CSV table of C-alpha atoms and ligand atoms in Angstrom, one decimal:
chain,number,residue,atom,x,y,z
R,17,MET,CA,0.4,-0.1,0.2
R,18,ASN,CA,2.8,2.5,0.8
R,19,ASN,CA,4.7,2.1,-2.3
R,20,ASN,CA,1.1,2.3,-4.1
R,21,LEU,CA,0.1,5.5,-2.0
R,22,ARG,CA,3.9,6.9,-2.8
R,23,GLU,CA,3.3,6.9,-6.4
R,24,ILE,CA,-0.3,8.5,-6.2
R,25,LEU,CA,1.3,11.5,-4.4
R,26,ARG,CA,3.7,12.1,-6.8
R,27,HIS,CA,0.8,12.9,-9.0
R,28,PHE,CA,0.4,15.7,-6.2
R,29,GLU,CA,3.9,16.5,-6.2
R,30,VAL,CA,5.1,15.0,-2.3
R,31,ASP,CA,7.2,12.4,-1.8
R,32,ILE,CA,6.4,12.0,1.7
R,33,ILE,CA,4.9,8.3,2.5
R,34,PRO,CA,1.4,9.7,4.6
R,35,SER,CA,0.2,7.3,7.5
R,36,ALA,CA,-4.0,6.9,8.5
R,37,TYR,CA,-5.9,9.8,10.5
R,38,GLY,CA,-9.9,10.6,11.2
R,39,ASN,CA,-12.6,8.2,12.2
R,40,GLY,CA,-14.5,8.5,8.9
R,41,HIS,CA,-16.9,5.6,7.6
R,42,ILE,CA,-16.7,6.2,4.6
R,43,ASN,CA,-13.5,7.3,2.9
R,44,ASP,CA,-9.7,6.3,3.4
R,45,THR,CA,-8.3,9.3,4.9
R,46,TYR,CA,-4.7,9.8,5.3
R,47,LEU,CA,-2.2,12.7,6.9
R,48,VAL,CA,0.5,13.6,4.7
R,49,HIS,CA,3.5,14.8,7.3
R,50,SER,CA,4.8,17.2,4.8
R,51,SER,CA,5.3,20.8,5.4
R,52,PRO,CA,2.2,22.3,5.0
R,53,GLU,CA,0.2,19.1,5.9
R,54,TYR,CA,-2.3,17.5,4.3
R,55,ILE,CA,-4.8,15.0,3.8
R,56,LEU,CA,-4.8,12.7,1.0
R,57,GLN,CA,-8.2,10.7,-0.1
R,58,ARG,CA,-9.2,8.3,-1.0
R,59,ILE,CA,-12.6,7.9,-2.1
R,60,ASN,CA,-14.9,5.3,-1.7
R,61,LYS,CA,-16.6,4.3,-5.0
R,62,LYS,CA,-19.2,1.9,-3.6
R,63,VAL,CA,-20.4,4.4,-1.6
R,64,PHE,CA,-19.9,7.1,-4.1
R,65,THR,CA,-20.1,5.6,-7.6
R,66,ASN,CA,-19.6,8.9,-9.9
R,67,PRO,CA,-16.9,10.2,-7.8
R,68,THR,CA,-16.5,12.5,-10.7
R,69,ALA,CA,-20.0,14.4,-10.4
R,70,VAL,CA,-18.9,14.3,-6.7
R,71,MET,CA,-15.6,16.0,-7.5
R,72,GLU,CA,-17.2,18.6,-9.2
R,73,ASN,CA,-20.1,19.0,-7.3
R,74,ILE,CA,-17.4,19.9,-4.2
R,75,LEU,CA,-14.7,22.1,-6.7
R,76,GLY,CA,-17.7,23.9,-7.6
R,77,VAL,CA,-19.4,24.7,-3.8
R,78,THR,CA,-15.6,24.9,-2.6
R,79,GLN,CA,-14.7,27.4,-5.0
R,80,TYR,CA,-18.3,29.6,-4.5
R,81,LEU,CA,-17.1,29.4,-0.5
R,82,ARG,CA,-14.3,30.7,-1.5
R,83,LYS,CA,-14.7,34.2,-2.9
R,84,LYS,CA,-17.9,34.1,-0.3
R,85,ILE,CA,-14.8,34.2,2.7
R,86,GLU,CA,-13.0,36.5,0.5
R,87,GLU,CA,-15.8,38.4,0.5
R,88,GLU,CA,-16.3,39.3,3.8
R,89,GLY,CA,-12.5,39.1,5.1
R,90,GLY,CA,-12.2,35.8,6.0
R,91,ASP,CA,-9.5,33.8,5.6
R,92,PRO,CA,-10.2,30.7,2.8
R,93,ASP,CA,-7.6,28.8,3.1
R,94,ARG,CA,-8.7,27.7,6.8
R,95,GLU,CA,-12.9,28.3,7.0
R,96,THR,CA,-13.5,25.9,3.2
R,97,LEU,CA,-11.3,23.3,2.1
R,98,THR,CA,-9.0,23.9,-0.5
R,99,LEU,CA,-8.5,20.7,-2.8
R,100,ILE,CA,-5.0,21.0,-4.7
R,101,SER,CA,-4.7,19.7,-8.4
R,102,THR,CA,-2.4,17.3,-9.6
R,103,VAL,CA,0.0,18.1,-12.2
R,104,ASP,CA,-2.3,17.7,-15.1
R,105,GLY,CA,-3.8,20.9,-13.2
R,106,LYS,CA,-7.4,17.6,-11.8
R,107,PRO,CA,-8.4,18.3,-9.1
R,108,TYR,CA,-8.1,14.0,-8.4
R,109,TYR,CA,-6.4,11.3,-9.4
R,110,LEU,CA,-7.4,8.5,-11.5
R,111,HIS,CA,-5.8,5.6,-10.2
R,112,THR,CA,-4.4,2.9,-13.1
R,113,ASP,CA,-6.3,0.5,-10.8
R,114,GLY,CA,-9.8,2.6,-11.5
R,115,GLU,CA,-9.4,4.4,-7.6
R,116,TYR,CA,-9.8,8.4,-7.6
R,117,TYR,CA,-7.5,10.0,-4.7
R,118,ARG,CA,-7.5,13.9,-3.9
R,119,MET,CA,-5.9,16.2,-1.6
R,120,TYR,CA,-6.9,19.0,-0.2
R,121,LYS,CA,-4.6,21.7,3.1
R,122,TYR,CA,-4.5,19.9,5.7
R,123,ILE,CA,-6.1,23.3,8.5
R,124,SER,CA,-4.0,23.4,11.1
R,125,ASN,CA,-4.8,24.4,14.8
R,126,SER,CA,-8.1,23.1,14.3
R,127,LYS,CA,-9.9,19.8,16.2
R,128,SER,CA,-12.6,17.7,14.9
R,129,TYR,CA,-14.1,15.4,17.7
R,130,ASP,CA,-15.1,11.8,17.8
R,131,LEU,CA,-17.1,12.5,21.3
R,132,VAL,CA,-18.7,15.9,22.3
R,133,GLU,CA,-16.5,16.9,25.1
R,134,ASN,CA,-18.5,19.5,26.6
R,135,PRO,CA,-22.3,21.3,25.0
R,136,MET,CA,-20.3,24.4,23.5
R,137,GLN,CA,-18.7,22.4,21.2
R,138,LEU,CA,-22.4,22.2,19.3
R,139,TYR,CA,-22.9,25.2,20.3
R,140,HIS,CA,-20.1,26.5,17.6
R,141,ALA,CA,-20.7,23.5,15.3
R,142,ALA,CA,-24.0,24.8,15.1
R,143,LYS,CA,-23.0,27.4,14.5
R,144,ALA,CA,-20.6,26.8,11.9
R,145,PHE,CA,-23.3,23.8,9.9
R,146,GLY,CA,-25.7,27.2,10.3
R,147,LYS,CA,-23.4,29.7,8.6
R,148,PHE,CA,-22.3,26.7,6.0
R,149,GLN,CA,-26.5,26.5,4.8
R,150,ASN,CA,-26.4,30.1,4.5
R,151,MET,CA,-22.9,31.1,2.5
R,152,LEU,CA,-25.0,28.9,-0.2
R,153,SER,CA,-28.4,30.0,0.2
R,154,ASP,CA,-28.4,31.3,-2.8
R,155,TYR,CA,-25.7,28.3,-4.9
R,156,PRO,CA,-27.2,27.4,-8.2
R,157,ALA,CA,-28.3,23.9,-6.6
R,158,ASP,CA,-29.3,22.6,-10.5
R,159,THR,CA,-26.0,22.5,-11.2
R,160,LEU,CA,-25.1,20.0,-7.9
R,161,HIS,CA,-25.3,16.0,-8.8
R,162,GLU,CA,-26.7,13.9,-6.5
R,163,THR,CA,-24.0,12.0,-5.1
R,164,ILE,CA,-26.3,9.5,-3.9
R,165,VAL,CA,-29.7,9.9,-4.7
R,166,ASP,CA,-32.3,9.9,-1.6
R,167,PHE,CA,-29.3,9.7,0.8
R,168,HIS,CA,-32.2,11.4,3.4
R,169,ASN,CA,-35.6,10.4,1.5
R,170,THR,CA,-36.5,8.2,4.4
R,171,LYS,CA,-39.7,6.2,2.9
R,172,VAL,CA,-36.3,4.7,0.1
R,173,ARG,CA,-34.8,4.2,3.3
R,174,TYR,CA,-37.2,2.3,4.7
R,175,ASP,CA,-38.3,0.0,1.9
R,176,GLN,CA,-34.5,-0.3,1.4
R,177,PHE,CA,-34.6,-1.9,4.9
R,178,LYS,CA,-37.2,-3.9,4.4
R,179,SER,CA,-35.3,-5.7,0.9
R,180,ALA,CA,-32.3,-5.9,3.7
R,181,LEU,CA,-34.4,-8.1,5.4
R,182,ALA,CA,-35.9,-10.2,2.7
R,183,ASN,CA,-33.2,-10.8,0.8
R,184,ASP,CA,-31.0,-11.9,4.9
R,185,LYS,CA,-28.0,-12.5,3.0
R,186,ALA,CA,-26.1,-12.6,5.8
R,187,GLY,CA,-28.7,-15.3,7.5
R,188,ARG,CA,-28.5,-12.4,10.9
R,189,ALA,CA,-32.1,-11.3,11.0
R,190,ALA,CA,-33.4,-14.4,13.0
R,191,SER,CA,-31.1,-13.0,16.0
R,192,VAL,CA,-31.6,-9.4,15.5
R,193,GLN,CA,-36.2,-10.0,15.4
R,194,ASP,CA,-36.4,-6.9,18.7
R,195,GLU,CA,-34.3,-4.7,16.3
R,196,ILE,CA,-36.4,-5.2,13.5
R,197,LYS,CA,-39.6,-4.7,15.0
R,198,PHE,CA,-38.5,-1.2,16.2
R,199,VAL,CA,-38.5,0.2,12.6
R,200,LEU,CA,-40.7,-1.4,11.3
R,201,ASP,CA,-43.4,0.1,14.3
R,202,ARG,CA,-41.8,3.1,13.1
R,203,GLU,CA,-43.0,3.1,9.3
R,204,GLY,CA,-45.4,6.3,9.5
R,205,ASP,CA,-42.3,8.6,11.1
R,206,ALA,CA,-41.0,7.7,7.2
R,207,GLY,CA,-42.7,9.8,5.0
R,208,ILE,CA,-43.3,13.0,7.1
R,209,VAL,CA,-40.4,15.1,5.9
R,210,VAL,CA,-40.2,13.7,2.2
R,211,ASP,CA,-43.8,14.2,1.8
R,212,ALA,CA,-43.8,17.7,3.3
R,213,ILE,CA,-41.5,18.5,0.6
R,214,ALA,CA,-43.6,17.2,-2.2
R,215,ALA,CA,-46.3,19.1,-1.2
R,216,GLY,CA,-44.2,22.2,-1.3
R,217,LYS,CA,-44.8,22.6,2.6
R,218,LEU,CA,-41.0,22.5,3.3
R,219,PRO,CA,-37.8,23.8,1.3
R,220,LEU,CA,-35.7,22.6,-0.6
R,221,ARG,CA,-32.0,24.4,0.3
R,222,VAL,CA,-28.1,23.5,-0.5
R,223,THR,CA,-27.4,21.1,2.4
R,224,HIS,CA,-24.6,19.2,4.0
R,225,ASN,CA,-26.6,16.6,4.3
R,226,ASP,CA,-23.6,14.3,6.9
R,227,THR,CA,-23.5,17.2,10.4
R,228,LYS,CA,-22.0,14.5,12.9
R,229,LEU,CA,-19.4,16.5,15.2
R,230,ASN,CA,-16.6,15.4,14.0
R,231,ASN,CA,-17.3,16.7,10.0
R,232,VAL,CA,-16.3,19.9,11.6
R,233,LEU,CA,-12.8,21.4,12.6
R,234,LEU,CA,-13.6,23.7,15.8
R,235,ASP,CA,-10.2,25.9,16.5
R,236,GLU,CA,-8.0,24.2,19.0
R,237,VAL,CA,-7.6,27.2,21.0
R,238,THR,CA,-11.0,28.4,21.2
R,239,GLY,CA,-13.6,25.8,20.4
R,240,GLU,CA,-15.1,28.3,18.0
R,241,GLY,CA,-16.2,26.3,14.5
R,242,VAL,CA,-13.3,27.0,12.0
R,243,CYS,CA,-14.3,24.6,8.2
R,244,VAL,CA,-16.9,22.4,8.0
R,245,ILE,CA,-15.8,19.6,5.8
R,246,ASP,CA,-16.4,16.4,4.4
R,247,LEU,CA,-18.6,17.7,1.5
R,248,ASP,CA,-19.0,14.2,-0.4
R,249,THR,CA,-22.8,14.8,0.0
R,250,VAL,CA,-23.2,18.7,-0.4
R,251,MET,CA,-26.7,18.0,-2.4
R,252,PRO,CA,-30.0,19.5,-1.7
R,253,GLY,CA,-31.8,18.5,0.7
R,254,SER,CA,-34.4,20.3,3.9
R,255,LEU,CA,-32.3,21.7,6.5
R,256,LEU,CA,-34.0,19.4,8.8
R,257,TYR,CA,-31.5,16.3,7.6
R,258,ASP,CA,-28.0,18.9,8.2
R,259,TYR,CA,-30.4,19.8,12.5
R,260,GLY,CA,-31.6,16.4,12.8
R,261,ASP,CA,-28.5,14.5,11.6
R,262,ALA,CA,-25.9,17.3,13.8
R,263,LEU,CA,-28.1,16.9,17.1
R,264,ARG,CA,-28.4,12.4,16.7
R,265,PHE,CA,-24.2,12.2,17.1
R,266,GLY,CA,-24.0,15.4,19.3
R,267,GLY,CA,-27.0,14.5,20.8
R,268,SER,CA,-26.1,11.4,22.3
R,269,SER,CA,-24.3,11.0,25.6
R,270,GLY,CA,-21.6,8.5,24.5
R,271,ALA,CA,-20.3,7.3,21.2
R,272,GLU,CA,-22.2,6.0,18.5
R,273,ASP,CA,-20.6,2.1,19.5
R,274,GLU,CA,-21.4,2.4,22.7
R,275,LYS,CA,-21.8,-1.4,23.8
R,276,ASP,CA,-23.0,-0.2,27.7
R,277,LEU,CA,-26.5,0.8,26.7
R,278,SER,CA,-26.9,2.1,30.1
R,279,LYS,CA,-24.6,4.9,29.2
R,280,ILE,CA,-26.4,5.7,26.2
R,281,TYR,CA,-29.2,8.6,26.6
R,282,PHE,CA,-30.9,12.4,25.2
R,283,LYS,CA,-28.6,14.7,26.1
R,284,VAL,CA,-31.2,17.6,26.8
R,285,GLU,CA,-28.6,20.0,27.2
R,286,ASN,CA,-26.3,19.6,23.9
R,287,PHE,CA,-29.8,20.0,22.1
R,288,GLU,CA,-29.9,23.5,24.0
R,289,HIS,CA,-27.1,24.3,22.8
R,290,PHE,CA,-27.5,23.3,19.2
R,291,THR,CA,-30.6,24.6,18.7
R,292,ARG,CA,-29.3,27.9,19.6
R,293,GLY,CA,-26.4,28.6,17.6
R,294,PHE,CA,-28.6,26.7,14.7
R,295,LEU,CA,-31.7,29.5,15.4
R,296,GLU,CA,-29.2,32.3,15.5
R,297,ALA,CA,-27.1,31.4,12.0
R,298,LEU,CA,-30.2,30.7,10.0
R,299,PRO,CA,-33.0,33.8,10.4
R,300,SER,CA,-34.6,32.8,6.8
R,301,ILE,CA,-35.7,29.3,9.3
R,302,THR,CA,-39.8,29.2,8.6
R,303,GLU,CA,-41.8,28.3,11.0
R,304,GLU,CA,-42.7,24.9,9.4
R,305,GLU,CA,-38.7,24.0,9.9
R,306,LEU,CA,-38.8,24.9,12.9
R,307,ALA,CA,-42.4,23.4,14.2
R,308,LEU,CA,-40.5,20.1,12.9
R,309,LEU,CA,-37.2,20.7,14.4
R,310,PRO,CA,-37.2,17.6,17.2
R,311,PHE,CA,-39.3,15.4,15.0
R,312,SER,CA,-36.2,15.5,12.4
R,313,ILE,CA,-33.3,14.8,15.6
R,314,LYS,CA,-35.4,11.1,16.1
R,315,LEU,CA,-35.6,10.8,12.5
R,316,MET,CA,-32.5,11.1,11.5
R,317,THR,CA,-31.5,8.9,14.5
R,318,LEU,CA,-34.5,6.5,13.0
R,319,GLU,CA,-33.2,6.7,9.9
R,320,CYS,CA,-29.6,6.1,10.9
R,321,GLY,CA,-30.2,3.4,13.1
R,322,SER,CA,-31.7,1.3,10.2
R,323,ARG,CA,-28.9,1.9,7.7
R,324,PHE,CA,-26.9,0.1,10.8
R,325,LEU,CA,-29.5,-2.6,10.3
R,326,ALA,CA,-29.8,-2.7,7.0
R,327,ASP,CA,-25.8,-2.8,6.8
R,328,TYR,CA,-25.8,-5.7,9.4
R,329,LEU,CA,-28.5,-7.8,7.6
R,330,ASN,CA,-26.7,-7.2,4.3
R,331,GLY,CA,-23.3,-8.6,5.7
R,332,ASP,CA,-21.4,-5.1,6.3
R,333,VAL,CA,-21.3,-4.5,2.8
R,334,TYR,CA,-21.3,-0.3,3.6
R,335,PHE,CA,-19.9,1.0,6.5
R,336,LYS,CA,-16.5,0.1,8.2
R,337,THR,CA,-16.4,-2.2,11.0
R,338,ALA,CA,-14.9,-2.9,12.7
R,339,TYR,CA,-15.9,-6.6,13.8
R,340,PRO,CA,-18.7,-8.3,13.1
R,341,GLU,CA,-20.9,-7.1,15.8
R,342,HIS,CA,-20.0,-3.4,15.0
R,343,ASN,CA,-22.9,-1.8,12.6
R,344,LEU,CA,-25.2,-4.1,15.2
R,345,ASP,CA,-23.9,-2.1,18.4
R,346,ARG,CA,-24.3,1.2,16.4
R,347,CYS,CA,-28.1,0.6,15.0
R,348,ARG,CA,-28.9,-0.1,19.2
R,349,THR,CA,-27.0,3.1,20.7
R,350,GLN,CA,-29.5,4.7,17.8
R,351,PHE,CA,-32.7,3.1,18.2
R,352,LYS,CA,-32.2,4.2,22.3
R,353,LEU,CA,-31.5,7.7,21.5
R,354,VAL,CA,-35.0,7.5,19.9
R,355,ALA,CA,-37.4,6.4,22.4
R,356,ASP,CA,-35.6,8.7,24.7
R,357,ILE,CA,-36.3,11.7,21.8
R,358,GLU,CA,-39.6,10.2,22.1
R,359,GLU,CA,-40.6,10.2,25.9
R,360,LYS,CA,-38.6,13.9,25.8
R,361,MET,CA,-40.4,15.1,22.7
R,362,ASP,CA,-42.8,17.4,24.5
R,363,SER,CA,-40.2,19.0,26.4
R,364,LEU,CA,-37.7,19.6,23.7
R,365,ASN,CA,-40.9,21.7,21.7
R,366,ALA,CA,-40.9,23.8,24.4
R,367,ILE,CA,-37.5,24.4,24.5
R,368,VAL,CA,-37.4,25.3,20.8
R,369,LYS,CA,-40.0,27.7,21.3
R,370,LYS,CA,-38.5,29.4,24.7
R,371,ILE,CA,-35.7,29.7,22.1
R,372,LYS,CA,-37.2,30.6,18.9
R,373,ASP,CA,-39.0,33.4,21.6
R,374,GLU,CA,-35.5,35.0,23.7
R,375,ILE,CA,-34.3,35.3,19.9
R,376,GLY,CA,-37.1,36.6,18.6
R,377,LYS,CA,-37.5,34.5,15.7
K,23,ADP,P1,-15.1,10.3,5.9
K,23,ADP,O1,-15.7,10.5,4.5
K,23,ADP,O2,-14.5,8.8,6.2
K,23,ADP,O3,-16.2,10.6,6.9
K,23,ADP,P2,-13.8,12.5,6.0
K,23,ADP,O4,-13.3,14.0,4.9
K,23,ADP,O5,-14.4,13.4,7.6
K,23,ADP,O6,-13.9,11.6,5.8
K,23,ADP,O7,-12.0,13.1,6.9
K,23,ADP,C1,-12.3,11.7,8.0
K,23,ADP,C2,-11.6,13.3,8.6
K,23,ADP,O8,-10.1,13.6,8.9
K,23,ADP,C3,-12.3,13.9,9.5
K,23,ADP,O9,-12.9,13.8,10.1
K,23,ADP,C4,-11.0,15.0,10.0
K,23,ADP,O10,-10.8,15.1,11.4
K,23,ADP,C5,-10.0,15.0,9.0
K,23,ADP,N1,-9.6,15.6,7.9
K,23,ADP,C6,-10.8,15.8,6.8
K,23,ADP,N2,-9.9,16.4,6.1
K,23,ADP,C7,-9.7,17.6,6.7
K,23,ADP,C8,-8.6,18.6,6.2
K,23,ADP,N3,-8.5,19.4,5.4
K,23,ADP,N4,-7.8,19.3,7.5
K,23,ADP,C9,-7.8,18.4,9.1
K,23,ADP,N5,-8.5,17.1,9.1
K,23,ADP,C10,-9.4,16.8,8.4
K,24,GN1,C1,-20.9,8.3,7.6
K,24,GN1,O1,-18.7,10.0,6.1
K,24,GN1,P1,-19.1,10.0,7.5
K,24,GN1,O2,-18.5,8.5,8.5
K,24,GN1,O3,-18.7,10.8,8.1
K,24,GN1,C2,-22.3,8.1,6.8
K,24,GN1,C3,-23.5,9.1,7.9
K,24,GN1,C4,-23.8,8.2,8.5
K,24,GN1,C5,-22.5,8.5,9.5
K,24,GN1,C6,-22.9,7.7,10.4
K,24,GN1,C7,-21.9,9.3,2.8
K,24,GN1,O4,-20.8,9.8,8.0
K,24,GN1,O5,-24.6,9.3,6.3
K,24,GN1,O6,-24.9,9.0,9.1
K,24,GN1,O7,-21.8,7.5,8.7
K,24,GN1,N1,-22.0,9.1,5.2
K,24,GN1,C8,-22.2,8.4,3.9
K,24,GN1,O8,-21.9,7.4,11.1
K,24,GN1,O9,-23.0,7.2,4.0
K,25,MG,MG1,-16.8,12.6,7.5
């Protein structure tokens, strides 16, 4: 692998062997210890079946953000991702083995967190994700490729779960009946946001669609949001997807793959911090969106849990796993959170109303 990477890096005019980096579930990420440092990534072709479309989106979005950040007097090398061109002037390198590689400037003095360490991190992450959506609010959405079709179409996700169950490829369904029932019992939730978008009751915006905390870099000193990263899934979507997915992850009291479920519950304090930051950053939020904020956390958590469970039933073909039950452990934390969010739903709705009144939305 190392020689292979050396040969790949030659196309970016770098001659230093990188080391594996980060905890993403999708791409292979490496840190290149040069000066300055770089991030090298191999795009996961099983997940992103059209890597050139992914790269067109990322190039378009980062160039657009760069201009906006410059206009606002910010530092574009730090506040958005910067793609490094290959020696042939391309934003990615296509290796002879058919794999796609890209290189970014490494954003130093910043950190991404796999676990929430204090609720203020959520306030800052929310501001960063909210600002990201704001800056892209007039981006020509029709030029964006849908890099994963129906990525957050929760009705389609529900159907995909049902086919994974029907096929039971890995022969695991019999052993996870409680988890399967958990999803099937909630079929009614699947259409709520998707149908409201189709009926024109919720606006389509340019959204990030994968807003977990480790997809935003926070300043190592101030803790403030520096840069939103992992732009593979930037596509038209609902604001509720970004909000709900961020709190799916950031609202949890523990790791996504925590085995001890007694440690997993939905942290209302984290919810309050994120909601405040998001509403402060996104004054254009509509009444209909506001009304669905807490529900969207449940929906995105249920979606993610059923994706983990579907992958477990399919034999672990999508998410990176470190051991055979990894997807099952992940799905269990998500369902524990869903159940807790369901119990807390009334108080979460009351808190949104309180924050909304306080900041004068
Ligand atoms: P994945 O799609 O697999 O989640 P990411 O693009 O999120 O891949 O990258 C994985 C991790 O690498 C991130 O969580 C972050 O810690 C780190 N990372 C990615 N890009 C940069 C960058 N430009 N500067 C600093 N760290 C980065
Ligand atoms: C994946 O790429 P990463 O690790 O940030 C996944 C998200 C899931 C998340 C669960 C393209 O995100 O949809 O919510 O894992 N990304 C893709 O941790 O499927
Ligand atoms: Mg990521």
